[in-house]
Short mmCIF file of C-alpha atoms in Angstrom, two decimals:
data_model
loop_
_atom_site.label_atom_id
_atom_site.label_comp_id
_atom_site.label_asym_id
_atom_site.label_seq_id
_atom_site.Cartn_x
_atom_site.Cartn_y
_atom_site.Cartn_z
CA UNK A 1 0.00 0.00 0.00
CA UNK A 2 2.78 2.37 1.01
CA UNK A 3 4.86 1.43 -1.96
CA UNK A 4 1.98 2.06 -4.29
CA UNK A 5 1.45 5.53 -2.91
CA UNK A 6 5.14 6.31 -3.10
CA UNK A 7 5.34 5.08 -6.67
CA UNK A 8 2.44 7.19 -7.77
CA UNK A 9 3.67 10.42 -6.23
CA UNK A 10 7.19 10.14 -7.59
CA UNK A 11 5.81 10.02 -11.12
CA UNK A 12 3.56 13.00 -10.66
CA UNK A 13 5.96 16.00 -11.02
CA UNK A 14 6.25 17.35 -14.57
CA UNK A 15 9.13 16.45 -16.84
CA UNK A 16 10.73 19.92 -16.54
CA UNK A 17 10.83 19.69 -12.75
CA UNK A 18 12.42 16.25 -12.81
CA UNK A 19 15.49 17.64 -14.55
CA UNK A 20 16.27 19.82 -11.52
CA UNK A 21 17.77 17.85 -8.60
CA UNK A 22 15.14 17.20 -5.92
CA UNK A 23 17.23 18.95 -3.26
CA UNK A 24 16.84 22.26 -5.11
CA UNK A 25 13.06 22.11 -5.57
CA UNK A 26 12.49 24.30 -2.54
CA UNK A 27 14.56 27.05 -4.15
CA UNK A 28 12.53 27.38 -7.33
CA UNK A 29 9.86 29.72 -5.97
CA UNK A 30 12.15 32.13 -4.04
CA UNK A 31 14.63 32.38 -6.93
CA UNK A 32 11.86 33.09 -9.43
CA UNK A 33 10.42 35.82 -7.20
CA UNK A 34 13.85 37.40 -6.73
CA UNK A 35 14.43 37.41 -10.51
CA UNK A 36 11.08 39.06 -11.24
CA UNK A 37 11.64 41.53 -8.43
CA UNK A 38 15.12 42.44 -9.69
CA UNK A 39 13.76 42.86 -13.20
CA UNK A 40 10.93 45.07 -12.00
CA UNK A 41 13.41 47.24 -10.09
CA UNK A 42 15.75 47.50 -13.06
CA UNK A 43 12.86 48.65 -15.26
CA UNK A 44 11.86 51.21 -12.55
CA UNK A 45 8.42 49.64 -12.25
CA UNK A 46 8.58 50.00 -8.44
CA UNK A 47 9.77 52.76 -6.18
CA UNK A 48 13.35 52.21 -5.00
CA UNK A 49 12.50 53.65 -1.56
CA UNK A 50 9.53 51.36 -0.97
CA UNK A 51 10.91 48.23 -2.62
CA UNK A 52 14.66 48.35 -3.22
CA UNK A 53 16.11 45.87 -5.70
CA UNK A 54 17.38 42.53 -4.34
CA UNK A 55 20.86 43.45 -5.47
CA UNK A 56 20.75 46.63 -3.41
CA UNK A 57 19.53 44.69 -0.35
CA UNK A 58 22.29 42.13 -0.75
CA UNK A 59 24.84 44.93 -1.14
CA UNK A 60 23.54 46.52 2.05
CA UNK A 61 23.73 43.17 3.83
CA UNK A 62 27.38 42.80 2.89
CA UNK A 63 28.14 46.34 4.01
CA UNK A 64 26.52 45.65 7.41
CA UNK A 65 28.36 42.37 7.63
CA UNK A 66 31.64 44.08 6.75
CA UNK A 67 31.43 46.71 9.48
CA UNK A 68 30.32 44.13 12.06
CA UNK A 69 27.04 45.90 12.75
CA UNK A 70 24.87 43.02 11.53
CA UNK A 71 26.71 40.37 13.53
CA UNK A 72 26.41 42.47 16.65
CA UNK A 73 22.63 42.83 16.20
CA UNK A 74 22.27 39.17 15.33
CA UNK A 75 24.34 38.12 18.31
CA UNK A 76 22.16 39.94 20.81
CA UNK A 77 18.94 38.78 19.10
CA UNK A 78 20.07 35.15 19.03
CA UNK A 79 21.02 35.41 22.68
CA UNK A 80 17.58 36.71 23.66
CA UNK A 81 15.68 34.25 21.51
CA UNK A 82 17.93 31.36 22.51
CA UNK A 83 17.75 31.94 26.26
CA UNK A 84 14.03 32.72 26.13
CA UNK A 85 13.30 29.65 24.04
CA UNK A 86 15.43 27.40 26.23
CA UNK A 87 13.81 28.58 29.46
CA UNK A 88 10.29 28.62 28.08
CA UNK A 89 10.41 25.24 26.38
CA UNK A 90 12.15 23.61 29.36
CA UNK A 91 9.41 24.91 31.64
CA UNK A 92 6.77 23.81 29.13
CA UNK A 93 8.26 20.34 28.99
CA UNK A 94 8.45 19.98 32.76
CA UNK A 95 4.96 21.30 33.44
CA UNK A 96 3.55 19.35 30.49
CA UNK A 97 5.10 16.20 31.92
CA UNK A 98 3.69 16.82 35.36
CA UNK A 99 0.16 17.66 34.26
CA UNK A 100 0.30 14.89 31.68
CA UNK A 101 1.42 12.27 34.18
CA UNK A 102 -0.50 13.28 37.26
CA UNK A 103 -4.20 13.79 37.69
CA UNK A 104 -3.55 15.99 40.72
CA UNK A 105 -1.21 18.31 38.82
CA UNK A 106 -3.65 18.36 35.92
CA UNK A 107 -6.57 19.36 38.12
CA UNK A 108 -4.68 22.04 40.02
CA UNK A 109 -2.46 23.57 37.32
CA UNK A 110 -3.99 22.98 33.94
CA UNK A 111 -7.09 25.21 34.24
CA UNK A 112 -4.98 28.23 35.22
CA UNK A 113 -2.44 27.55 32.51
CA UNK A 114 -5.17 27.22 29.89
CA UNK A 115 -6.57 30.58 30.99
CA UNK A 116 -3.15 32.23 30.78
CA UNK A 117 -2.66 30.67 27.36
CA UNK A 118 -5.68 32.47 26.00
CA UNK A 119 -4.31 35.91 26.92
CA UNK A 120 -2.87 37.49 23.78
CA UNK A 121 0.85 37.79 24.49
CA UNK A 122 1.05 41.32 23.18
CA UNK A 123 -1.48 42.63 25.68
CA UNK A 124 1.06 41.83 28.37
CA UNK A 125 3.72 44.09 26.88
CA UNK A 126 2.63 47.26 28.75
CA UNK A 127 2.47 45.35 32.01
CA UNK A 128 5.92 43.88 31.51
CA UNK A 129 7.35 47.32 30.77
CA UNK A 130 5.74 48.70 33.91
CA UNK A 131 7.00 45.86 36.05
CA UNK A 132 10.40 45.08 34.64
CA UNK A 133 11.27 48.05 32.44
CA UNK A 134 12.57 47.53 28.92
CA UNK A 135 15.73 45.68 29.91
CA UNK A 136 16.90 42.19 28.98
CA UNK A 137 14.95 40.59 31.80
CA UNK A 138 11.54 41.59 30.54
CA UNK A 139 12.44 40.68 26.94
CA UNK A 140 13.67 37.21 27.82
CA UNK A 141 10.71 36.67 30.13
CA UNK A 142 8.28 37.55 27.35
CA UNK A 143 10.02 35.27 24.87
CA UNK A 144 10.02 32.37 27.29
CA UNK A 145 6.35 32.89 28.03
CA UNK A 146 5.67 32.75 24.30
CA UNK A 147 7.80 29.62 23.90
CA UNK A 148 6.21 27.94 26.91
CA UNK A 149 2.69 27.19 25.73
CA UNK A 150 3.25 25.30 22.47
CA UNK A 151 5.62 22.88 24.24
CA UNK A 152 3.34 22.63 27.27
CA UNK A 153 0.18 21.86 25.31
CA UNK A 154 1.84 19.37 22.99
CA UNK A 155 3.76 17.54 25.70
CA UNK A 156 0.49 17.08 27.58
CA UNK A 157 -1.25 15.84 24.44
CA UNK A 158 1.61 13.48 23.63
CA UNK A 159 1.54 11.89 27.06
CA UNK A 160 -2.20 11.47 27.02
CA UNK A 161 -1.83 9.83 23.61
CA UNK A 162 0.22 6.90 24.95
CA UNK A 163 -1.58 3.69 24.09
CA UNK A 164 -3.23 1.94 27.03
CA UNK A 165 -2.42 -1.41 25.43
CA UNK A 166 1.28 -0.66 25.72
CA UNK A 167 0.87 0.46 29.32
CA UNK A 168 -0.70 -2.90 30.09
CA UNK A 169 2.46 -4.54 28.75
CA UNK A 170 4.63 -2.43 31.04
CA UNK A 171 2.46 -3.57 33.94
CA UNK A 172 3.08 -7.22 33.10
CA UNK A 173 6.84 -6.76 32.79
CA UNK A 174 6.85 -4.59 35.90
CA UNK A 175 8.59 -1.54 34.53
CA UNK A 176 9.71 0.82 37.26
CA UNK A 177 8.27 4.34 37.14
CA UNK A 178 11.50 5.62 35.62
CA UNK A 179 11.57 2.88 32.97
CA UNK A 180 7.96 3.63 32.15
CA UNK A 181 8.78 7.29 31.66
CA UNK A 182 12.05 6.93 29.76
CA UNK A 183 11.24 3.90 27.62
CA UNK A 184 7.56 4.27 26.93
CA UNK A 185 5.97 7.60 27.76
CA UNK A 186 8.65 9.96 26.47
CA UNK A 187 9.37 8.06 23.23
CA UNK A 188 5.67 7.79 22.58
CA UNK A 189 5.09 11.49 23.25
CA UNK A 190 8.19 12.54 21.32
CA UNK A 191 6.44 13.34 18.02
CA UNK A 192 4.19 15.78 19.86
CA UNK A 193 7.01 17.23 21.93
CA UNK A 194 9.08 17.93 18.83
CA UNK A 195 6.07 19.53 17.14
CA UNK A 196 5.68 21.71 20.23
CA UNK A 197 9.31 22.73 19.99
CA UNK A 198 8.93 23.72 16.36
CA UNK A 199 5.87 25.81 17.06
CA UNK A 200 7.56 27.35 20.04
CA UNK A 201 10.58 28.36 17.97
CA UNK A 202 8.21 30.29 15.75
CA UNK A 203 6.60 32.04 18.71
CA UNK A 204 10.01 32.85 20.19
CA UNK A 205 10.91 34.70 16.98
CA UNK A 206 7.62 36.55 16.93
CA UNK A 207 7.89 37.75 20.51
CA UNK A 208 11.55 38.62 20.00
CA UNK A 209 10.68 41.16 17.31
CA UNK A 210 7.91 42.66 19.42
CA UNK A 211 10.25 42.87 22.40
CA UNK A 212 13.00 44.50 20.38
CA UNK A 213 10.68 47.01 18.77
CA UNK A 214 9.14 48.06 22.07
CA UNK A 215 12.46 49.48 23.10
CA UNK A 216 15.99 48.29 22.67
CA UNK A 217 19.36 49.66 21.68
CA UNK A 218 20.53 46.60 19.80
CA UNK A 219 19.16 43.54 18.03
CA UNK A 220 17.76 42.81 14.62
CA UNK A 221 14.32 44.11 15.62
CA UNK A 222 15.89 47.35 16.77
CA UNK A 223 17.89 47.55 13.55
CA UNK A 224 14.66 47.29 11.55
CA UNK A 225 12.87 49.87 13.69
CA UNK A 226 15.83 52.24 13.46
CA UNK A 227 16.15 51.85 9.68
CA UNK A 228 12.44 52.56 9.25
CA UNK A 229 12.88 55.88 11.05
CA UNK A 230 15.47 56.86 8.43
CA UNK A 231 13.57 55.28 5.52
CA UNK A 232 16.42 52.84 4.86
CA UNK A 233 14.11 50.26 3.36
CA UNK A 234 17.00 48.06 2.25
CA UNK A 235 18.12 47.60 5.87
CA UNK A 236 14.54 46.75 6.84
CA UNK A 237 14.66 44.01 4.21
CA UNK A 238 18.03 42.79 5.47
CA UNK A 239 16.53 42.43 8.94
CA UNK A 240 13.48 40.61 7.66
CA UNK A 241 15.66 38.25 5.64
CA UNK A 242 17.76 37.50 8.72
CA UNK A 243 14.61 36.42 10.55
CA UNK A 244 13.58 34.29 7.63
CA UNK A 245 16.96 32.61 7.26
CA UNK A 246 17.73 32.01 10.94
CA UNK A 247 14.14 30.95 11.55
CA UNK A 248 14.29 28.43 8.75
CA UNK A 249 17.65 27.10 9.94
CA UNK A 250 16.41 26.56 13.49
CA UNK A 251 13.28 24.86 12.19
CA UNK A 252 15.41 22.59 10.01
CA UNK A 253 17.47 21.67 13.06
CA UNK A 254 14.37 20.42 14.89
CA UNK A 255 13.21 18.60 11.77
CA UNK A 256 16.57 16.88 11.60
CA UNK A 257 15.98 15.66 15.15
CA UNK A 258 12.55 14.46 14.09
CA UNK A 259 14.09 12.48 11.25
CA UNK A 260 16.62 10.88 13.57
CA UNK A 261 14.46 10.19 16.57
CA UNK A 262 11.24 9.28 14.80
CA UNK A 263 12.70 6.83 12.30
CA UNK A 264 10.49 4.16 13.80
CA UNK A 265 7.30 5.84 12.68
CA UNK A 266 5.27 4.14 10.03
CA UNK A 267 3.48 7.02 8.41
CA UNK A 268 2.81 8.47 4.99
CA UNK A 269 5.94 10.19 3.75
CA UNK A 270 4.53 11.75 0.58
CA UNK B 1 -0.74 -32.10 44.59
CA UNK B 2 2.91 -31.18 44.79
CA UNK B 3 3.35 -31.15 41.04
CA UNK B 4 0.46 -28.74 40.48
CA UNK B 5 1.85 -25.44 39.24
CA UNK B 6 -1.49 -23.70 39.02
CA UNK B 7 -4.51 -24.43 41.16
CA UNK B 8 -7.82 -22.73 40.47
CA UNK B 9 -10.71 -23.57 42.75
CA UNK B 10 -14.15 -22.06 43.16
CA UNK B 11 -13.16 -19.05 41.07
CA UNK B 12 -16.00 -16.65 40.30
CA UNK B 13 -16.00 -13.20 38.81
CA UNK B 14 -18.81 -10.71 38.42
CA UNK B 15 -18.73 -7.56 36.33
CA UNK B 16 -20.93 -4.77 37.59
CA UNK B 17 -22.71 -3.03 34.76
CA UNK B 18 -25.35 -0.29 34.87
CA UNK B 19 -27.86 -2.72 33.39
CA UNK B 20 -27.16 -5.24 36.13
CA UNK B 21 -24.37 -7.52 37.23
CA UNK B 22 -22.96 -9.97 34.72
CA UNK B 23 -21.45 -13.21 35.97
CA UNK B 24 -18.37 -13.70 33.83
CA UNK B 25 -17.01 -16.75 35.60
CA UNK B 26 -18.78 -19.15 37.87
CA UNK B 27 -17.09 -21.73 40.08
CA UNK B 28 -14.09 -22.48 37.88
CA UNK B 29 -11.97 -25.42 38.94
CA UNK B 30 -8.77 -26.33 37.10
CA UNK B 31 -5.37 -27.72 38.02
CA UNK B 32 -2.39 -27.41 35.75
CA UNK B 33 0.77 -29.46 36.10
CA UNK B 34 4.17 -27.99 35.51
CA UNK B 35 5.14 -28.23 31.86
CA UNK B 36 1.61 -28.97 30.68
CA UNK B 37 0.10 -27.51 27.52
CA UNK B 38 -3.52 -26.54 28.17
CA UNK B 39 -5.79 -25.06 25.56
CA UNK B 40 -8.99 -23.29 26.55
CA UNK B 41 -11.71 -23.05 23.96
CA UNK B 42 -15.18 -21.58 23.99
CA UNK B 43 -17.48 -19.14 22.21
CA UNK B 44 -17.03 -15.43 22.75
CA UNK B 45 -18.37 -14.27 26.07
CA UNK B 46 -17.57 -17.52 27.87
CA UNK B 47 -15.04 -15.76 30.07
CA UNK B 48 -11.92 -17.48 28.77
CA UNK B 49 -10.00 -14.23 28.39
CA UNK B 50 -11.20 -13.08 31.81
CA UNK B 51 -9.87 -16.31 33.29
CA UNK B 52 -6.51 -15.73 31.64
CA UNK B 53 -6.34 -12.13 32.89
CA UNK B 54 -7.03 -13.28 36.43
CA UNK B 55 -4.21 -15.82 36.26
CA UNK B 56 -1.98 -13.08 34.81
CA UNK B 57 -2.75 -10.88 37.79
CA UNK B 58 -4.20 -8.19 35.54
CA UNK B 59 -7.58 -8.59 37.21
CA UNK B 60 -7.54 -9.11 40.95
CA UNK B 61 -11.21 -8.62 41.76
CA UNK B 62 -12.52 -12.15 41.98
CA UNK B 63 -13.67 -14.64 44.56
CA UNK B 64 -12.22 -18.10 45.00
CA UNK B 65 -8.71 -19.50 45.02
CA UNK B 66 -6.05 -19.01 42.38
CA UNK B 67 -2.66 -20.33 43.42
CA UNK B 68 0.54 -20.27 41.41
CA UNK B 69 3.31 -22.32 43.02
CA UNK B 70 1.08 -22.51 46.07
CA UNK B 71 0.90 -18.73 46.44
CA UNK B 72 -2.17 -16.60 45.73
CA UNK B 73 -1.91 -14.31 42.71
CA UNK B 74 -1.85 -10.70 43.81
CA UNK B 75 -0.80 -8.88 40.66
CA UNK B 76 1.32 -9.15 37.54
CA UNK B 77 4.74 -10.68 38.01
CA UNK B 78 7.52 -12.05 35.87
CA UNK B 79 6.51 -15.64 36.68
CA UNK B 80 3.55 -15.16 34.36
CA UNK B 81 4.29 -14.30 30.76
CA UNK B 82 1.36 -12.91 28.80
CA UNK B 83 0.88 -12.86 25.04
CA UNK B 84 -1.96 -10.67 23.75
CA UNK B 85 -3.83 -11.14 20.53
CA UNK B 86 -1.86 -8.23 19.08
CA UNK B 87 1.95 -8.26 19.47
CA UNK B 88 1.92 -4.94 21.41
CA UNK B 89 5.52 -4.15 20.58
CA UNK B 90 7.02 -0.74 21.29
CA UNK B 91 7.19 0.82 17.83
CA UNK B 92 10.21 2.98 18.72
CA UNK B 93 12.36 0.01 19.77
CA UNK B 94 14.17 -2.44 17.51
CA UNK B 95 13.38 -6.16 17.71
CA UNK B 96 16.17 -6.92 20.18
CA UNK B 97 15.33 -3.94 22.36
CA UNK B 98 11.67 -4.90 22.33
CA UNK B 99 12.59 -8.33 23.60
CA UNK B 100 14.78 -6.83 26.31
CA UNK B 101 12.07 -4.21 27.07
CA UNK B 102 12.96 -2.94 30.54
CA UNK B 103 16.15 -5.01 30.80
CA UNK B 104 19.44 -3.69 29.49
CA UNK B 105 21.13 -5.30 26.52
CA UNK B 106 24.41 -4.07 27.99
CA UNK B 107 24.08 -6.79 30.60
CA UNK B 108 25.97 -9.73 29.03
CA UNK B 109 23.54 -12.32 30.43
CA UNK B 110 20.53 -10.49 28.97
CA UNK B 111 22.40 -10.04 25.71
CA UNK B 112 23.13 -13.74 25.45
CA UNK B 113 19.57 -14.79 26.34
CA UNK B 114 18.15 -12.35 23.80
CA UNK B 115 20.40 -13.81 21.12
CA UNK B 116 19.31 -17.33 22.02
CA UNK B 117 15.65 -16.35 21.94
CA UNK B 118 15.99 -14.61 18.59
CA UNK B 119 17.28 -17.92 17.31
CA UNK B 120 14.51 -19.85 19.06
CA UNK B 121 11.78 -17.76 17.45
CA UNK B 122 13.66 -17.77 14.14
CA UNK B 123 14.22 -14.05 13.74
CA UNK B 124 17.95 -13.98 12.98
CA UNK B 125 18.78 -11.03 10.74
CA UNK B 126 15.94 -8.90 12.09
CA UNK B 127 17.56 -7.89 15.41
CA UNK B 128 17.83 -4.25 14.37
CA UNK B 129 14.51 -4.01 12.53
CA UNK B 130 11.68 -1.84 13.79
CA UNK B 131 8.23 -3.39 14.36
CA UNK B 132 6.80 -1.61 11.29
CA UNK B 133 9.16 -3.66 9.13
CA UNK B 134 7.85 -6.98 10.46
CA UNK B 135 4.97 -9.14 9.32
CA UNK B 136 2.21 -10.02 11.79
CA UNK B 137 3.66 -13.46 12.48
CA UNK B 138 7.17 -12.09 13.02
CA UNK B 139 5.89 -9.41 15.38
CA UNK B 140 4.03 -12.02 17.41
CA UNK B 141 7.21 -14.11 17.62
CA UNK B 142 9.01 -11.06 19.02
CA UNK B 143 6.37 -10.75 21.73
CA UNK B 144 6.75 -14.46 22.56
CA UNK B 145 10.51 -14.02 22.85
CA UNK B 146 9.91 -10.98 25.09
CA UNK B 147 7.78 -13.09 27.41
CA UNK B 148 10.23 -16.03 27.42
CA UNK B 149 13.19 -13.81 28.33
CA UNK B 150 11.81 -13.56 31.85
CA UNK B 151 11.75 -17.37 32.15
CA UNK B 152 8.10 -17.43 33.19
CA UNK B 153 6.70 -20.45 35.02
CA UNK B 154 3.63 -20.21 32.88
CA UNK B 155 3.01 -18.56 29.54
CA UNK B 156 -0.53 -17.21 29.14
CA UNK B 157 -1.60 -16.77 25.53
CA UNK B 158 -4.82 -14.95 24.70
CA UNK B 159 -5.77 -15.92 21.14
CA UNK B 160 -2.24 -15.05 20.05
CA UNK B 161 -2.61 -16.24 16.46
CA UNK B 162 -6.18 -15.09 15.96
CA UNK B 163 -5.23 -12.18 13.73
CA UNK B 164 -2.88 -14.17 11.49
CA UNK B 165 -3.66 -15.78 8.17
CA UNK B 166 -4.14 -19.56 8.07
CA UNK B 167 -0.67 -20.39 6.78
CA UNK B 168 1.15 -18.17 9.23
CA UNK B 169 -1.04 -19.49 12.03
CA UNK B 170 -0.08 -23.10 11.27
CA UNK B 171 3.56 -22.14 11.16
CA UNK B 172 3.30 -20.24 14.45
CA UNK B 173 1.66 -23.23 16.11
CA UNK B 174 4.65 -25.32 15.11
CA UNK B 175 7.05 -22.67 16.37
CA UNK B 176 5.20 -22.59 19.69
CA UNK B 177 5.23 -26.38 20.06
CA UNK B 178 8.94 -26.35 19.30
CA UNK B 179 9.49 -23.73 22.04
CA UNK B 180 7.36 -25.73 24.46
CA UNK B 181 9.22 -28.96 23.81
CA UNK B 182 12.61 -27.29 24.13
CA UNK B 183 11.86 -25.02 27.10
CA UNK B 184 9.24 -27.01 28.95
CA UNK B 185 7.31 -23.83 29.74
CA UNK B 186 3.78 -24.44 31.00
CA UNK B 187 1.29 -23.07 28.48
CA UNK B 188 -2.23 -21.80 29.00
CA UNK B 189 -3.53 -21.08 25.54
CA UNK B 190 -6.91 -19.45 24.89
CA UNK B 191 -8.37 -19.86 21.42
CA UNK B 192 -11.65 -20.04 19.56
CA UNK B 193 -10.17 -22.24 16.84
CA UNK B 194 -11.08 -25.89 17.24
CA UNK B 195 -8.16 -27.23 15.19
CA UNK B 196 -5.72 -25.08 17.11
CA UNK B 197 -7.03 -26.31 20.45
CA UNK B 198 -6.72 -29.97 19.45
CA UNK B 199 -3.41 -29.52 17.63
CA UNK B 200 -1.66 -27.89 20.59
CA UNK B 201 -3.29 -29.01 23.81
CA UNK B 202 -2.48 -31.97 25.99
CA UNK B 203 -5.81 -31.17 27.56
CA UNK B 204 -8.58 -29.11 26.02
CA UNK B 205 -10.70 -27.09 28.42
CA UNK B 206 -14.14 -26.43 26.97
CA UNK B 207 -15.91 -23.40 28.36
CA UNK B 208 -19.55 -22.49 28.25
CA UNK B 209 -21.02 -18.96 28.47
CA UNK B 210 -23.70 -17.38 30.67
CA UNK B 211 -22.38 -17.73 33.19
CA UNK B 212 -18.87 -18.67 32.08
CA UNK B 213 -17.97 -22.06 33.41
CA UNK B 214 -15.98 -25.13 32.42
CA UNK B 215 -18.13 -27.60 30.53
CA UNK B 216 -15.55 -30.35 30.32
CA UNK B 217 -11.84 -31.03 30.13
CA UNK B 218 -10.81 -33.48 27.42
CA UNK B 219 -7.35 -35.07 27.41
CA UNK B 220 -5.82 -35.32 23.93
CA UNK B 221 -3.73 -38.46 23.96
CA UNK B 222 -2.05 -37.97 20.63
CA UNK B 223 1.73 -37.86 20.24
CA UNK B 224 3.42 -34.72 18.97
CA UNK B 225 3.85 -33.70 16.20
CA UNK B 226 0.20 -34.26 15.43
CA UNK B 227 -1.09 -34.80 11.93
CA UNK B 228 -4.18 -32.75 11.22
CA UNK B 229 -5.24 -35.14 8.47
CA UNK B 230 -4.87 -38.27 10.62
CA UNK B 231 -8.04 -40.14 11.62
CA UNK B 232 -7.14 -39.99 15.33
CA UNK B 233 -6.91 -36.21 15.10
CA UNK B 234 -10.19 -35.96 13.24
CA UNK B 235 -11.84 -38.23 15.82
CA UNK B 236 -10.56 -36.02 18.64
CA UNK B 237 -11.73 -32.92 16.82
CA UNK B 238 -15.18 -34.46 16.46
CA UNK B 239 -15.25 -35.24 20.17
CA UNK B 240 -14.54 -31.61 21.08
CA UNK B 241 -17.04 -30.41 18.51
CA UNK B 242 -19.66 -32.63 20.10
CA UNK B 243 -19.08 -30.93 23.42
CA UNK B 244 -19.52 -27.67 21.63
CA UNK B 245 -22.80 -28.55 20.13
CA UNK B 246 -24.03 -29.38 23.59
CA UNK B 247 -22.79 -25.95 24.62
CA UNK B 248 -24.51 -24.11 21.81
CA UNK B 249 -27.97 -25.68 22.11
CA UNK B 250 -29.25 -24.05 25.29
CA UNK B 251 -28.20 -20.73 23.85
CA UNK B 252 -30.74 -21.03 21.07
CA UNK B 253 -33.44 -21.78 23.63
CA UNK B 254 -32.69 -18.61 25.55
CA UNK B 255 -32.65 -16.78 22.25
CA UNK B 256 -29.22 -15.47 23.17
CA UNK B 257 -28.26 -12.43 21.14
CA UNK B 258 -24.91 -13.52 19.71
#
């Protein structure tokens, strides 16, 4: 059945597409857009201030790279996002495990957490500024809060998705609590946990930009905000591209883990 | 009495349901010698799986006596291996790790036993495969190896080959007999397949539903390996079938909704 599906899909792409190596298929759309964009700019079809040509943006990126400005902004942004993501997802994992495993923890903690989850993150910004100012602490706290919920919700779901039939087996072979957790519950919940991590990476980026635009003196978000004030649209685009590239890379890293750790899964692979 | 591994006496079990209590087992009496191969056969709802779960320690709410090695059964333990109808392997573990389950393959004794068992259940070459790469019969053999690794006193099998096709089932029955003859493990094998019950069992326990009780216990005095086509086998099969027809009749009278 699986083989049939696989066979059918591999024949589907058109003949033109099959001449390009499969690894490059993801590049077709962005490259085409860049070409059209560059062409439009060269023919002066769009305003250079509103939509600078790709070549100009790339030139600007190299200039910022050359004088170290870009790396400095990226460094501080990666630090904030990284620490915030690490703290938030670790807390999400721990709390998700405890509410997932224990009825008591579920009854006492989950309702409050679900209520907090429904508060739009951005409505907390004024409060955070009032309480903690605009320093690193409030930024990292906001990012971790954003990264917390996707991991929390999905860890909980993953644990509650463990098959009862397998738990019965662990009862017969008398797994200890630790063996049950490390050999059955976590592996079984892993697909959900990894999904949570991917979603939470996305949220971490989102909150990072908000945090950096609400007031900062460094960071890619600040760089964008600052460039907008001086109508340096090309720098705005450099900043946006950084988010796109680093975001994609971090997502690919988690997907690589998925590939490694979830090899055992027997699911449709397209 | 000393050679009795398993003693069941006056065992009854009632399920409470909103519509009223259902007697699943009524006054079950059975003694199993060490090394014996017992098959339990009966129509669905006769309580044969419930009986097996009680012996496994998975169900402890019953009345009566159930003794294994002279001790009452209080819960699951490694002395009682259990094979479900489905293999119930851990999909994220390879064949050898599934067999080891909560034991470590780094322990040389476990490692050696696992290797021996892989050979016993004829799965050489698949040690590193994941369950999704196995056929139904192979997966069930992994679960048998997993149970045997703990050297159980008794192996409880709940329609283990019920989901397999006829050819694989026959093959698996031979594999199981081979294991039994080599290991001497006591087997309690629940099935609803007449041929299977007669082919495997030294004694066939025939159960009757509503309430679930033992109708009769027939010894099968045929040497192994048994020939399904032989007249002695066919005669034995007919004998068991006769018991069955006696079982089925009263059901029609009650108008039982099977």
